[in-house]
Amino acid sequence: MTAHVYVTLKRTVLDAQGQTVQSALRGLGHASIADVRQGKFFEIQMNGVSREQAQTEIDLVAREVLSNPVIEDYRVLILE
Amino acid sequence: MTAHVYVTLKRTVLDAQGQTVQSALRGLGHASIADVRQGKFFEIQMNGVSREQAQTEIDLVAREVLSNPVIEDYRVLILE
């Protein structure tokens, strides 16, 4: 069972890293790029669990370990 | 036009960050988690370009700026 967890800063939080990337891209001539936000993602392999167990466990892990719910949002995707 | 770019270390490259996360999760009792790999992702807003132009430009940016092709793979997803 493979799960993907995507963690991004909330829309209301300043993303300095993303702004730096955007400004670098504009400097390189990519003028059509209006906004960049950067996040992290985790690809997680699980053994011996059902899809439901994986969903529950990964959701818990994403909320309590992989993200900081004060400033970040997360999204969980369970694959095959 | 919104594009997502996902950058991960190639399979053959040691992912120390992912291994640290996995070992922390195992220590917290998540024994079913067999492997964790960490990557980064970029959410990019573009103005005034067609889907084809966005695809070409983001592909270029992902290959030449956002990733290091020696050790990293990237994936581009163009959303409406």
mmCIF file of C-alpha atoms in Angstrom:
data_model
loop_
_atom_site.group_PDB
_atom_site.id
_atom_site.type_symbol
_atom_site.label_atom_id
_atom_site.label_comp_id
_atom_site.label_asym_id
_atom_site.label_seq_id
_atom_site.Cartn_x
_atom_site.Cartn_y
_atom_site.Cartn_z
ATOM 1 C CA MET A 1 0.000 0.000 0.000
ATOM 2 C CA THR A 2 1.444 3.364 -1.027
ATOM 3 C CA ALA A 3 0.297 6.675 0.409
ATOM 4 C CA HIS A 4 1.211 10.202 -0.578
ATOM 5 C CA VAL A 5 1.025 13.063 1.907
ATOM 6 C CA TYR A 6 1.248 16.649 0.634
ATOM 7 C CA VAL A 7 1.974 19.389 3.159
ATOM 8 C CA THR A 8 1.680 23.073 2.236
ATOM 9 C CA LEU A 9 1.682 26.297 4.152
ATOM 10 C CA LYS A 10 -1.820 27.688 4.648
ATOM 11 C CA ARG A 11 -2.828 30.368 2.133
ATOM 12 C CA THR A 12 -2.691 33.027 4.846
ATOM 13 C CA VAL A 13 0.894 32.253 5.818
ATOM 14 C CA LEU A 14 3.726 34.034 4.024
ATOM 15 C CA ASP A 15 5.707 31.556 1.912
ATOM 16 C CA ALA A 16 9.148 33.171 1.741
ATOM 17 C CA GLN A 17 10.676 30.162 -0.015
ATOM 18 C CA GLY A 18 8.016 30.203 -2.738
ATOM 19 C CA GLN A 19 8.407 33.955 -3.226
ATOM 20 C CA THR A 20 12.158 33.554 -3.625
ATOM 21 C CA VAL A 21 11.649 30.863 -6.267
ATOM 22 C CA GLN A 22 9.119 33.046 -8.090
ATOM 23 C CA SER A 23 11.407 36.039 -8.086
ATOM 24 C CA ALA A 24 14.297 33.882 -9.373
ATOM 25 C CA LEU A 25 12.088 32.546 -12.179
ATOM 26 C CA ARG A 26 10.976 36.048 -13.142
ATOM 27 C CA GLY A 27 14.627 37.079 -13.217
ATOM 28 C CA LEU A 28 15.256 34.230 -15.649
ATOM 29 C CA GLY A 29 12.566 35.594 -17.972
ATOM 30 C CA HIS A 30 9.549 33.511 -16.972
ATOM 31 C CA ALA A 31 7.258 36.525 -16.766
ATOM 32 C CA SER A 32 4.021 34.531 -17.010
ATOM 33 C CA ILE A 33 4.672 32.884 -13.642
ATOM 34 C CA ALA A 34 2.471 34.839 -11.260
ATOM 35 C CA ASP A 35 2.864 32.905 -8.029
ATOM 36 C CA VAL A 36 4.845 30.006 -6.600
ATOM 37 C CA ARG A 37 4.154 28.189 -3.366
ATOM 38 C CA GLN A 38 6.443 25.479 -2.132
ATOM 39 C CA GLY A 39 5.532 22.490 -0.015
ATOM 40 C CA LYS A 40 6.843 19.062 0.830
ATOM 41 C CA PHE A 41 5.548 15.628 0.164
ATOM 42 C CA PHE A 42 6.038 12.173 1.577
ATOM 43 C CA GLU A 43 5.741 8.875 -0.245
ATOM 44 C CA ILE A 44 4.968 6.214 2.333
ATOM 45 C CA GLN A 45 5.001 2.414 1.833
ATOM 46 C CA MET A 46 2.916 0.368 4.251
ATOM 47 C CA ASN A 47 2.823 -3.385 4.774
ATOM 48 C CA GLY A 48 0.017 -5.640 5.966
ATOM 49 C CA VAL A 49 -2.761 -3.076 6.310
ATOM 50 C CA SER A 50 -6.115 -2.652 4.579
ATOM 51 C CA ARG A 51 -6.977 0.486 2.653
ATOM 52 C CA GLU A 52 -9.141 1.725 5.556
ATOM 53 C CA GLN A 53 -6.403 1.121 8.138
ATOM 54 C CA ALA A 54 -3.887 2.869 5.892
ATOM 55 C CA GLN A 55 -6.211 5.854 5.470
ATOM 56 C CA THR A 56 -6.736 6.167 9.242
ATOM 57 C CA GLU A 57 -3.082 5.701 10.155
ATOM 58 C CA ILE A 58 -1.689 8.008 7.473
ATOM 59 C CA ASP A 59 -4.237 10.662 8.331
ATOM 60 C CA LEU A 60 -3.110 10.530 11.962
ATOM 61 C CA VAL A 61 0.570 10.611 11.017
ATOM 62 C CA ALA A 62 0.023 13.511 8.599
ATOM 63 C CA ARG A 63 -1.872 15.535 11.203
ATOM 64 C CA GLU A 64 0.305 14.819 14.228
ATOM 65 C CA VAL A 65 3.801 14.266 12.866
ATOM 66 C CA LEU A 66 4.317 15.391 9.283
ATOM 67 C CA SER A 67 2.542 18.735 9.416
ATOM 68 C CA ASN A 68 2.146 21.635 11.793
ATOM 69 C CA PRO A 69 -1.616 22.246 11.795
ATOM 70 C CA VAL A 70 -1.198 25.800 13.043
ATOM 71 C CA ILE A 71 0.418 26.975 9.826
ATOM 72 C CA GLU A 72 0.138 24.048 7.398
ATOM 73 C CA ASP A 73 -2.521 22.127 5.507
ATOM 74 C CA TYR A 74 -2.098 18.516 4.431
ATOM 75 C CA ARG A 75 -3.668 16.231 1.863
ATOM 76 C CA VAL A 76 -3.559 12.432 1.956
ATOM 77 C CA LEU A 77 -3.827 10.202 -1.108
ATOM 78 C CA ILE A 78 -3.953 6.410 -0.770
ATOM 79 C CA LEU A 79 -2.793 4.627 -3.935
ATOM 80 C CA GLU A 80 -3.426 0.932 -4.879
ATOM 81 C CA MET B 1 -3.520 28.124 -15.172
ATOM 82 C CA THR B 2 -2.158 26.152 -12.192
ATOM 83 C CA ALA B 3 0.719 23.704 -12.431
ATOM 84 C CA HIS B 4 2.086 21.313 -9.850
ATOM 85 C CA VAL B 5 5.690 20.152 -9.963
ATOM 86 C CA TYR B 6 6.784 17.225 -7.786
ATOM 87 C CA VAL B 7 10.501 16.693 -7.241
ATOM 88 C CA THR B 8 11.852 13.513 -5.603
ATOM 89 C CA LEU B 9 15.246 11.987 -5.154
ATOM 90 C CA LYS B 10 15.887 9.175 -7.636
ATOM 91 C CA ARG B 11 15.273 5.668 -6.259
ATOM 92 C CA THR B 12 18.999 4.928 -6.304
ATOM 93 C CA VAL B 13 19.899 7.952 -4.170
ATOM 94 C CA LEU B 14 19.932 7.591 -0.379
ATOM 95 C CA ASP B 15 17.120 9.650 1.156
ATOM 96 C CA ALA B 16 18.459 10.405 4.631
ATOM 97 C CA GLN B 17 15.559 12.730 5.452
ATOM 98 C CA GLY B 18 12.976 10.085 4.535
ATOM 99 C CA GLN B 19 14.814 7.437 6.558
ATOM 100 C CA THR B 20 14.865 9.723 9.586
ATOM 101 C CA VAL B 21 11.111 10.296 9.286
ATOM 102 C CA GLN B 22 10.508 6.561 8.939
ATOM 103 C CA SER B 23 12.608 5.749 11.967
ATOM 104 C CA ALA B 24 10.804 8.429 13.996
ATOM 105 C CA LEU B 25 7.412 7.010 12.944
ATOM 106 C CA ARG B 26 8.500 3.471 13.877
ATOM 107 C CA GLY B 27 9.617 4.796 17.240
ATOM 108 C CA LEU B 28 6.129 6.233 17.700
ATOM 109 C CA GLY B 29 4.615 2.777 17.133
ATOM 110 C CA HIS B 30 3.731 2.940 13.434
ATOM 111 C CA ALA B 31 5.272 -0.457 12.707
ATOM 112 C CA SER B 32 3.411 -0.986 9.422
ATOM 113 C CA ILE B 33 5.264 1.903 7.786
ATOM 114 C CA ALA B 34 7.948 0.199 5.722
ATOM 115 C CA ASP B 35 9.492 3.091 3.847
ATOM 116 C CA VAL B 36 9.263 6.879 3.636
ATOM 117 C CA ARG B 37 10.709 9.067 0.910
ATOM 118 C CA GLN B 38 10.488 12.811 1.126
ATOM 119 C CA GLY B 39 10.309 15.247 -1.748
ATOM 120 C CA LYS B 40 9.227 18.794 -2.425
ATOM 121 C CA PHE B 41 6.514 20.231 -4.531
ATOM 122 C CA PHE B 42 5.721 23.545 -6.154
ATOM 123 C CA GLU B 43 2.314 25.005 -6.888
ATOM 124 C CA ILE B 44 2.729 27.489 -9.730
ATOM 125 C CA GLN B 45 0.159 30.003 -10.991
ATOM 126 C CA MET B 46 0.579 31.236 -14.558
ATOM 127 C CA ASN B 47 -1.174 34.070 -16.364
ATOM 128 C CA GLY B 48 -1.950 34.526 -20.039
ATOM 129 C CA VAL B 49 -0.647 31.236 -21.387
ATOM 130 C CA SER B 50 -2.340 28.324 -23.140
ATOM 131 C CA ARG B 51 -2.229 24.813 -21.711
ATOM 132 C CA GLU B 52 0.470 23.830 -24.261
ATOM 133 C CA GLN B 53 2.640 26.871 -23.458
ATOM 134 C CA ALA B 54 2.242 26.178 -19.739
ATOM 135 C CA GLN B 55 3.248 22.539 -20.224
ATOM 136 C CA THR B 56 6.370 23.508 -22.207
ATOM 137 C CA GLU B 57 7.421 26.303 -19.876
ATOM 138 C CA ILE B 58 6.831 24.396 -16.641
ATOM 139 C CA ASP B 59 8.637 21.369 -18.015
ATOM 140 C CA LEU B 60 11.648 23.570 -18.772
ATOM 141 C CA VAL B 61 11.531 25.260 -15.375
ATOM 142 C CA ALA B 62 11.167 21.909 -13.572
ATOM 143 C CA ARG B 63 14.110 20.402 -15.438
ATOM 144 C CA GLU B 64 16.483 23.365 -15.336
ATOM 145 C CA VAL B 65 15.628 25.253 -12.158
ATOM 146 C CA LEU B 66 13.492 23.326 -9.699
ATOM 147 C CA SER B 67 15.249 19.962 -9.843
ATOM 148 C CA ASN B 68 18.764 18.626 -10.063
ATOM 149 C CA PRO B 69 18.518 16.007 -12.833
ATOM 150 C CA VAL B 70 21.636 14.214 -11.631
ATOM 151 C CA ILE B 71 19.975 13.027 -8.436
ATOM 152 C CA GLU B 72 16.307 13.996 -8.752
ATOM 153 C CA ASP B 73 13.257 13.078 -10.803
ATOM 154 C CA TYR B 74 10.382 15.454 -11.421
ATOM 155 C CA ARG B 75 6.752 15.164 -12.443
ATOM 156 C CA VAL B 76 4.650 17.981 -13.907
ATOM 157 C CA LEU B 77 0.868 18.195 -13.647
ATOM 158 C CA ILE B 78 -1.047 20.985 -15.405
ATOM 159 C CA LEU B 79 -4.412 21.745 -13.812
ATOM 160 C CA GLU B 80 -7.006 23.911 -15.493
#
